[in-house]
mmCIF file of C-alpha atoms and ligand atoms in Angstrom:
data_model
loop_
_atom_site.group_PDB
_atom_site.id
_atom_site.type_symbol
_atom_site.label_atom_id
_atom_site.label_comp_id
_atom_site.label_asym_id
_atom_site.label_seq_id
_atom_site.Cartn_x
_atom_site.Cartn_y
_atom_site.Cartn_z
ATOM 1 C CA UNK A 1322 27.381 -1.697 -21.235
ATOM 2 C CA UNK A 1323 29.067 -1.618 -18.216
ATOM 3 C CA UNK A 1324 28.391 1.954 -17.391
ATOM 4 C CA UNK A 1325 24.733 1.561 -18.096
ATOM 5 C CA UNK A 1326 24.570 -1.419 -15.416
ATOM 6 C CA UNK A 1327 26.455 0.898 -12.974
ATOM 7 C CA UNK A 1328 23.990 3.678 -13.637
ATOM 8 C CA UNK A 1329 21.216 1.577 -13.068
ATOM 9 C CA UNK A 1330 22.633 0.164 -9.906
ATOM 10 C CA UNK A 1331 23.305 3.665 -8.511
ATOM 11 C CA UNK A 1332 19.799 4.509 -9.167
ATOM 12 C CA UNK A 1333 18.248 1.659 -7.370
ATOM 13 C CA UNK A 1334 20.513 2.332 -4.360
ATOM 14 C CA UNK A 1335 19.747 6.078 -4.437
ATOM 15 C CA UNK A 1336 15.607 4.665 -4.670
ATOM 16 C CA UNK A 1337 16.459 2.582 -1.572
ATOM 17 C CA UNK A 1338 17.929 5.408 0.656
ATOM 18 C CA UNK A 1339 15.156 7.811 -0.486
ATOM 19 C CA UNK A 1340 12.703 4.961 0.441
ATOM 20 C CA UNK A 1341 14.007 4.369 3.798
ATOM 21 C CA UNK A 1342 13.810 8.131 4.432
ATOM 22 C CA UNK A 1343 10.217 8.070 3.314
ATOM 23 C CA UNK A 1344 9.578 4.943 5.239
ATOM 24 C CA UNK A 1345 10.963 6.640 8.445
ATOM 25 C CA UNK A 1346 7.860 9.362 7.789
ATOM 26 C CA UNK A 1347 5.302 6.468 7.546
ATOM 27 C CA UNK A 1348 6.258 5.531 10.815
ATOM 28 C CA UNK A 1349 5.953 8.935 12.162
ATOM 29 C CA UNK A 1350 2.589 9.004 10.202
ATOM 30 C CA UNK A 1351 1.273 5.854 11.462
ATOM 31 C CA UNK A 1352 1.964 6.905 14.976
ATOM 32 C CA UNK A 1353 0.507 10.403 15.217
ATOM 33 C CA UNK A 1354 -2.250 10.135 12.308
ATOM 34 C CA UNK A 1355 -4.635 8.078 14.368
ATOM 35 C CA UNK A 1356 -4.027 10.249 17.450
ATOM 36 C CA UNK A 1357 -4.684 13.488 15.619
ATOM 37 C CA UNK A 1358 -1.559 14.830 16.166
ATOM 38 C CA UNK A 1359 0.641 16.909 13.217
ATOM 39 C CA UNK A 1360 2.930 15.135 11.329
ATOM 40 C CA UNK A 1361 5.539 17.821 11.052
ATOM 41 C CA UNK A 1362 5.441 19.331 14.236
ATOM 42 C CA UNK A 1363 7.066 18.538 17.095
ATOM 43 C CA UNK A 1364 10.009 16.531 15.772
ATOM 44 C CA UNK A 1365 10.861 13.034 16.810
ATOM 45 C CA UNK A 1366 10.881 12.656 20.260
ATOM 46 C CA UNK A 1367 10.867 9.543 22.366
ATOM 47 C CA UNK A 1368 7.474 7.939 22.932
ATOM 48 C CA UNK A 1369 8.176 6.970 26.381
ATOM 49 C CA UNK A 1370 10.440 9.930 27.857
ATOM 50 C CA UNK A 1371 9.571 12.444 25.649
ATOM 51 C CA UNK A 1372 13.220 13.496 25.072
ATOM 52 C CA UNK A 1373 13.952 14.617 21.542
ATOM 53 C CA UNK A 1374 16.114 12.145 19.447
ATOM 54 C CA UNK A 1375 19.108 13.897 17.865
ATOM 55 C CA UNK A 1376 19.204 13.697 14.134
ATOM 56 C CA UNK A 1377 22.455 10.815 14.232
ATOM 57 C CA UNK A 1378 20.156 8.602 16.214
ATOM 58 C CA UNK A 1379 17.273 9.056 13.877
ATOM 59 C CA UNK A 1380 19.119 7.880 10.457
ATOM 60 C CA UNK A 1381 16.427 5.135 8.763
ATOM 61 C CA UNK A 1382 17.383 1.574 9.053
ATOM 62 C CA UNK A 1383 20.820 2.203 10.454
ATOM 63 C CA UNK A 1384 20.096 3.641 13.846
ATOM 64 C CA UNK A 1385 17.607 0.512 14.671
ATOM 65 C CA UNK A 1386 20.256 -1.700 13.545
ATOM 66 C CA UNK A 1387 22.997 -0.028 15.598
ATOM 67 C CA UNK A 1388 21.298 0.402 18.583
ATOM 68 C CA UNK A 1389 19.633 -3.064 18.179
ATOM 69 C CA UNK A 1390 16.219 -1.630 18.757
ATOM 70 C CA UNK A 1391 17.012 0.036 22.160
ATOM 71 C CA UNK A 1392 16.261 3.907 22.708
ATOM 72 C CA UNK A 1393 19.795 5.682 23.688
ATOM 73 C CA UNK A 1394 17.436 7.863 25.899
ATOM 74 C CA UNK A 1395 15.789 5.485 28.520
ATOM 75 C CA UNK A 1396 14.879 1.959 28.632
ATOM 76 C CA UNK A 1397 12.387 2.193 25.625
ATOM 77 C CA UNK A 1398 12.584 -0.823 23.325
ATOM 78 C CA UNK A 1399 11.949 0.368 19.764
ATOM 79 C CA UNK A 1400 9.393 -2.052 18.203
ATOM 80 C CA UNK A 1401 11.156 -4.197 15.199
ATOM 81 C CA UNK A 1402 8.009 -2.709 13.267
ATOM 82 C CA UNK A 1403 9.597 0.380 12.436
ATOM 83 C CA UNK A 1404 12.639 -1.040 11.057
ATOM 84 C CA UNK A 1405 10.412 -3.309 8.772
ATOM 85 C CA UNK A 1406 8.224 -0.446 7.725
ATOM 86 C CA UNK A 1407 11.544 1.551 6.594
ATOM 87 C CA UNK A 1408 13.175 -1.736 4.815
ATOM 88 C CA UNK A 1409 9.826 -2.544 3.135
ATOM 89 C CA UNK A 1410 9.467 0.932 1.420
ATOM 90 C CA UNK A 1411 12.973 1.225 0.689
ATOM 91 C CA UNK A 1412 12.735 -2.018 -1.270
ATOM 92 C CA UNK A 1413 9.423 -0.574 -2.787
ATOM 93 C CA UNK A 1414 11.028 2.699 -3.929
ATOM 94 C CA UNK A 1415 14.368 0.681 -5.351
ATOM 95 C CA UNK A 1416 12.238 -1.245 -7.471
ATOM 96 C CA UNK A 1417 10.323 1.858 -9.112
ATOM 97 C CA UNK A 1418 13.554 3.750 -9.536
ATOM 98 C CA UNK A 1419 15.213 0.479 -11.212
ATOM 99 C CA UNK A 1420 11.852 0.327 -13.159
ATOM 100 C CA UNK A 1421 12.098 3.974 -14.516
ATOM 101 C CA UNK A 1422 15.836 3.909 -15.273
ATOM 102 C CA UNK A 1423 15.305 0.790 -17.451
ATOM 103 C CA UNK A 1424 12.165 2.016 -19.098
ATOM 104 C CA UNK A 1425 13.774 5.254 -19.161
ATOM 105 C CA UNK A 1426 10.639 7.223 -18.304
ATOM 106 C CA UNK A 1427 10.129 8.479 -14.784
ATOM 107 C CA UNK A 1428 6.272 8.490 -14.741
ATOM 108 C CA UNK A 1429 6.288 4.937 -13.335
ATOM 109 C CA UNK A 1430 8.689 5.883 -10.804
ATOM 110 C CA UNK A 1431 7.242 9.123 -9.741
ATOM 111 C CA UNK A 1432 3.724 7.416 -9.545
ATOM 112 C CA UNK A 1433 4.988 4.115 -7.859
ATOM 113 C CA UNK A 1434 6.666 5.843 -5.268
ATOM 114 C CA UNK A 1435 3.557 8.044 -4.410
ATOM 115 C CA UNK A 1436 1.446 4.548 -4.522
ATOM 116 C CA UNK A 1437 3.657 2.629 -2.220
ATOM 117 C CA UNK A 1438 3.988 5.392 0.264
ATOM 118 C CA UNK A 1439 0.165 5.713 0.322
ATOM 119 C CA UNK A 1440 -0.410 1.667 0.580
ATOM 120 C CA UNK A 1441 2.682 0.996 3.362
ATOM 121 C CA UNK A 1442 0.963 3.608 5.530
ATOM 122 C CA UNK A 1443 -2.497 2.016 5.113
ATOM 123 C CA UNK A 1444 -1.170 -1.529 5.940
ATOM 124 C CA UNK A 1445 0.382 -0.329 9.155
ATOM 125 C CA UNK A 1446 -2.243 1.836 10.358
ATOM 126 C CA UNK A 1447 -5.200 -0.626 9.601
ATOM 127 C CA UNK A 1448 -3.102 -3.524 11.200
ATOM 128 C CA UNK A 1449 -2.974 -1.551 14.278
ATOM 129 C CA UNK A 1450 -6.013 0.656 14.652
ATOM 130 C CA UNK A 1451 -8.594 -1.576 12.249
ATOM 131 C CA UNK A 1452 -9.330 1.848 10.640
ATOM 132 C CA UNK A 1453 -7.946 3.469 7.533
ATOM 133 C CA UNK A 1454 -7.884 7.338 7.961
ATOM 134 C CA UNK A 1455 -9.566 9.427 4.858
ATOM 135 C CA UNK A 1456 -6.544 11.339 4.258
ATOM 136 C CA UNK A 1457 -4.613 8.369 2.985
ATOM 137 C CA UNK A 1458 -8.149 6.760 1.076
ATOM 138 C CA UNK A 1459 -9.792 9.624 -0.267
ATOM 139 C CA UNK A 1460 -6.461 11.914 -0.407
ATOM 140 C CA UNK A 1461 -5.087 8.846 -2.241
ATOM 141 C CA UNK A 1462 -8.045 8.748 -4.683
ATOM 142 C CA UNK A 1463 -7.754 12.399 -5.435
ATOM 143 C CA UNK A 1464 -3.908 11.969 -6.006
ATOM 144 C CA UNK A 1465 -4.272 8.947 -8.020
ATOM 145 C CA UNK A 1466 -6.978 11.305 -10.613
ATOM 146 C CA UNK A 1467 -4.111 14.230 -10.497
ATOM 147 C CA UNK A 1468 -1.273 12.005 -11.085
ATOM 148 C CA UNK A 1469 -3.307 9.977 -14.175
ATOM 149 C CA UNK A 1470 -3.976 13.700 -15.395
ATOM 150 C CA UNK A 1471 -0.150 14.510 -15.523
ATOM 151 C CA UNK A 1472 1.251 10.691 -16.509
ATOM 152 C CA UNK A 1473 -1.260 9.124 -18.892
ATOM 153 C CA UNK A 1474 1.804 6.450 -19.648
ATOM 154 C CA UNK A 1475 0.598 5.061 -16.129
ATOM 155 C CA UNK A 1476 -2.578 3.616 -17.761
ATOM 156 C CA UNK A 1477 -0.705 2.644 -20.909
ATOM 157 C CA UNK A 1478 -1.475 5.472 -22.903
ATOM 158 C CA UNK A 1479 0.993 6.847 -25.352
ATOM 159 C CA UNK A 1480 0.527 10.620 -25.800
ATOM 160 C CA UNK A 1481 1.042 13.548 -23.607
ATOM 161 C CA UNK A 1482 -1.642 15.882 -25.609
ATOM 162 C CA UNK A 1483 -4.806 17.050 -23.595
ATOM 163 C CA UNK A 1484 -6.811 14.237 -24.939
ATOM 164 C CA UNK A 1485 -4.438 11.404 -23.865
ATOM 165 C CA UNK A 1486 -4.500 12.971 -20.512
ATOM 166 C CA UNK A 1487 -8.301 13.403 -20.409
ATOM 167 C CA UNK A 1488 -8.412 9.829 -21.831
ATOM 168 C CA UNK A 1489 -5.922 8.983 -18.602
ATOM 169 C CA UNK A 1490 -8.216 10.859 -16.263
ATOM 170 C CA UNK A 1491 -11.420 9.140 -17.415
ATOM 171 C CA UNK A 1492 -9.578 5.661 -17.124
ATOM 172 C CA UNK A 1493 -8.646 6.785 -13.667
ATOM 173 C CA UNK A 1494 -12.333 8.050 -12.530
ATOM 174 C CA UNK A 1495 -13.681 4.911 -14.038
ATOM 175 C CA UNK A 1496 -11.481 2.730 -12.082
ATOM 176 C CA UNK A 1497 -12.474 4.428 -8.905
ATOM 177 C CA UNK A 1498 -16.182 4.070 -9.175
ATOM 178 C CA UNK A 1499 -15.956 0.452 -10.768
ATOM 179 C CA UNK A 1500 -13.560 -0.317 -7.960
ATOM 180 C CA UNK A 1501 -15.102 1.003 -4.817
ATOM 181 C CA UNK A 1502 -18.896 -0.013 -5.959
ATOM 182 C CA UNK A 1503 -18.041 -3.630 -6.543
ATOM 183 C CA UNK A 1504 -16.711 -4.120 -3.192
ATOM 184 C CA UNK A 1505 -19.638 -2.026 -1.732
ATOM 185 C CA UNK A 1506 -21.871 -4.348 -3.516
ATOM 186 C CA UNK A 1507 -19.830 -7.556 -2.193
ATOM 187 C CA UNK A 1508 -19.702 -6.338 1.227
ATOM 188 C CA UNK A 1509 -23.408 -5.434 0.983
ATOM 189 C CA UNK A 1510 -24.624 -8.889 0.081
ATOM 190 C CA UNK A 1511 -22.244 -10.379 2.510
ATOM 191 C CA UNK A 1512 -23.958 -8.615 5.315
ATOM 192 C CA UNK A 1513 -27.445 -10.089 3.964
ATOM 193 C CA UNK A 1514 -25.929 -13.403 4.032
ATOM 194 C CA UNK A 1515 -23.741 -13.884 6.961
ATOM 195 C CA UNK A 1516 -25.403 -11.241 9.124
ATOM 196 C CA UNK A 1517 -22.084 -9.682 10.158
ATOM 197 C CA UNK A 1518 -20.050 -6.574 8.655
ATOM 198 C CA UNK A 1519 -17.257 -8.085 7.066
ATOM 199 C CA UNK A 1520 -16.130 -5.148 5.185
ATOM 200 C CA UNK A 1521 -15.995 -1.597 6.685
ATOM 201 C CA UNK A 1522 -16.416 1.701 4.580
ATOM 202 C CA UNK A 1523 -12.574 2.235 4.564
ATOM 203 C CA UNK A 1524 -12.255 -0.730 2.476
ATOM 204 C CA UNK A 1525 -14.397 0.588 0.079
ATOM 205 C CA UNK A 1526 -12.861 4.236 0.146
ATOM 206 C CA UNK A 1527 -9.508 2.237 -0.655
ATOM 207 C CA UNK A 1528 -10.665 0.264 -3.164
ATOM 208 C CA UNK A 1529 -11.545 3.814 -4.824
ATOM 209 C CA UNK A 1530 -8.091 5.154 -4.467
ATOM 210 C CA UNK A 1531 -6.452 1.560 -5.925
ATOM 211 C CA UNK A 1532 -8.981 2.055 -9.122
ATOM 212 C CA UNK A 1533 -7.817 5.601 -9.417
ATOM 213 C CA UNK A 1534 -4.305 4.349 -9.646
ATOM 214 C CA UNK A 1535 -4.616 0.950 -11.182
ATOM 215 C CA UNK A 1536 -7.809 1.505 -13.450
ATOM 216 C CA UNK A 1537 -10.977 -1.160 -13.512
ATOM 217 C CA UNK A 1538 -9.087 -3.942 -14.260
ATOM 218 C CA UNK A 1539 -6.702 -3.477 -11.531
ATOM 219 C CA UNK A 1540 -9.517 -2.952 -9.062
ATOM 220 C CA UNK A 1541 -11.263 -5.874 -9.744
ATOM 221 C CA UNK A 1542 -7.672 -8.003 -9.495
ATOM 222 C CA UNK A 1543 -7.128 -6.377 -6.360
ATOM 223 C CA UNK A 1544 -10.662 -7.518 -4.701
ATOM 224 C CA UNK A 1545 -9.848 -11.261 -6.026
ATOM 225 C CA UNK A 1546 -6.219 -11.168 -5.558
ATOM 226 C CA UNK A 1547 -6.645 -9.682 -1.653
ATOM 227 C CA UNK A 1548 -8.956 -12.331 -0.906
ATOM 228 C CA UNK A 1549 -6.786 -14.980 -2.051
ATOM 229 C CA UNK A 1550 -3.907 -13.664 -0.189
ATOM 230 C CA UNK A 1551 -6.066 -13.294 2.988
ATOM 231 C CA UNK A 1552 -7.507 -17.018 2.795
ATOM 232 C CA UNK A 1553 -4.038 -18.296 1.957
ATOM 233 C CA UNK A 1554 -2.780 -16.770 5.274
ATOM 234 C CA UNK A 1555 -5.839 -16.886 7.212
ATOM 235 C CA UNK A 1556 -7.355 -20.390 6.779
ATOM 236 C CA UNK A 1557 -4.079 -22.504 8.335
ATOM 237 C CA UNK A 1558 -4.468 -19.754 11.207
ATOM 238 C CA UNK A 1559 -8.327 -20.490 11.740
ATOM 239 C CA UNK A 1560 -7.702 -24.349 11.745
ATOM 240 C CA UNK A 1561 -4.397 -24.003 14.037
ATOM 241 C CA UNK A 1562 -6.746 -22.094 16.192
ATOM 242 C CA UNK A 1563 -9.469 -24.683 15.844
ATOM 243 C CA UNK A 1564 -7.232 -27.495 16.961
ATOM 244 C CA UNK A 1565 -5.637 -25.947 19.907
ATOM 245 C CA UNK A 1566 -7.179 -27.499 23.169
ATOM 246 C CA UNK A 1567 -10.130 -25.248 23.974
ATOM 247 C CA UNK A 1568 -9.505 -23.338 20.998
ATOM 248 C CA UNK A 1569 -13.222 -23.336 19.502
ATOM 249 C CA UNK A 1570 -14.897 -22.376 22.595
ATOM 250 C CA UNK A 1571 -12.980 -19.237 23.291
ATOM 251 C CA UNK A 1572 -14.926 -17.503 20.360
ATOM 252 C CA UNK A 1573 -14.022 -14.286 21.003
ATOM 253 C CA UNK A 1574 -10.310 -14.648 20.144
ATOM 254 C CA UNK A 1575 -10.536 -16.462 17.137
ATOM 255 C CA UNK A 1576 -9.927 -14.361 13.879
ATOM 256 C CA UNK A 1577 -12.150 -13.744 11.508
ATOM 257 C CA UNK A 1578 -12.976 -11.255 8.473
ATOM 258 C CA UNK A 1579 -13.532 -7.315 9.168
ATOM 259 C CA UNK A 1580 -13.465 -8.018 13.100
ATOM 260 C CA UNK A 1581 -10.004 -8.884 14.259
ATOM 261 C CA UNK A 1582 -8.293 -9.388 10.872
ATOM 262 C CA UNK A 1583 -8.582 -6.155 8.477
ATOM 263 C CA UNK A 1584 -8.876 -6.592 5.070
ATOM 264 C CA UNK A 1585 -7.209 -3.351 4.035
ATOM 265 C CA UNK A 1586 -3.482 -4.629 4.229
ATOM 266 C CA UNK A 1587 -4.345 -7.593 1.649
ATOM 267 C CA UNK A 1588 -6.088 -5.271 -0.836
ATOM 268 C CA UNK A 1589 -2.981 -3.073 -0.483
ATOM 269 C CA UNK A 1590 -0.677 -5.766 -1.080
ATOM 270 C CA UNK A 1591 -2.466 -7.303 -4.125
ATOM 271 C CA UNK A 1592 -2.773 -3.519 -5.419
ATOM 272 C CA UNK A 1593 1.031 -3.224 -5.167
ATOM 273 C CA UNK A 1594 1.613 -6.211 -7.021
ATOM 274 C CA UNK A 1595 -0.775 -5.377 -9.865
ATOM 275 C CA UNK A 1596 0.770 -2.144 -10.119
ATOM 276 C CA UNK A 1597 4.546 -3.205 -9.816
ATOM 277 C CA UNK A 1598 4.092 -5.467 -12.993
ATOM 278 C CA UNK A 1599 1.203 -7.776 -12.869
ATOM 279 C CA UNK A 1600 -0.901 -5.515 -14.803
ATOM 280 C CA UNK A 1601 0.856 -6.204 -18.398
ATOM 281 C CA UNK A 1602 -0.017 -9.861 -17.355
ATOM 282 C CA UNK A 1603 -3.580 -9.233 -16.476
ATOM 283 C CA UNK A 1604 -4.286 -6.912 -19.352
ATOM 284 C CA UNK A 1605 -2.977 -9.413 -21.907
ATOM 285 C CA UNK A 1606 -5.318 -12.168 -20.498
ATOM 286 C CA UNK A 1607 -8.202 -9.991 -19.998
ATOM 287 C CA UNK A 1608 -7.782 -9.004 -23.596
ATOM 288 C CA UNK A 1609 -7.512 -12.390 -24.977
ATOM 289 C CA UNK A 1610 -10.130 -14.013 -22.775
ATOM 290 C CA UNK A 1611 -12.299 -11.516 -22.458
ATOM 291 C CA UNK A 1612 -12.260 -9.741 -25.654
ATOM 292 C CA UNK A 1613 -15.807 -10.147 -26.868
ATOM 293 C CA UNK A 1614 -16.944 -8.853 -23.398
ATOM 294 C CA UNK A 1615 -14.447 -6.099 -23.687
ATOM 295 C CA UNK A 1616 -15.776 -5.178 -26.937
ATOM 296 C CA UNK A 1617 -19.534 -4.955 -25.167
ATOM 297 C CA UNK A 1618 -18.082 -2.677 -22.675
ATOM 298 C CA UNK A 1619 -16.218 -0.514 -24.966
ATOM 299 C CA UNK A 1620 -12.728 -0.507 -23.260
HETATM 300 ZN ZN1 LIG B 2508 13.074 7.546 26.024
#
């Protein structure tokens, strides 16, 4: 029993360290992809003085902590964001590694790590540039289809024979189509009613990617979960801005959907929560509450 626990903790630590390394790569992607630069070449260099960063000054988490956010080459201050991205990705990987060891199947671990890599990259890039690169949203959707075929247990299917794989792939395709079209129609109606764009095409593609990984129930959960997370954070912020002296007049600086605040990061957070364990509760709740309806749809 003790040995088992040691093994679980050991693998959690391995997941954490591996996640920190991948998080460091996310930082590279988030800086270079929106600027149309290669993510593999040239090697890491200081954004200010362009000097190459030696490997021992480029260790995820530790280098930032040891240098307290200051570059070794010049006066460049490394944003604290770099540290947080590595840390949050490390936590996500540690979680999926632990889940895999406990459930003694690496399916959820492999797919979960790919999914968190894609979603955390999207969160950072969308927050910074208000766009979601196709190679993450569309590339992620294709990856979701491939991984669904490879690991049917991700969609709660038991077998690994060709029929289970095709069933899993079909579940994934259905999730992609239902997720993206549902969000597309919400956006289309919102545009007619409020006469402004609240959702971007990037969000619709992102929901397709989420549906490919989580199935259609996960996609629907993500839309409502994302909206709830967004409202919980945005409404206090809007009220606060209205209360500030002269806050209501400075209209250009007030926060609002789709313009100053991207919707993508909220969707990504909700999708990670769903994939990380919420799916069991949602599936159970849906099958109890909506059993008659599900029979009609045939799922
Ligand atoms: Zn420098």
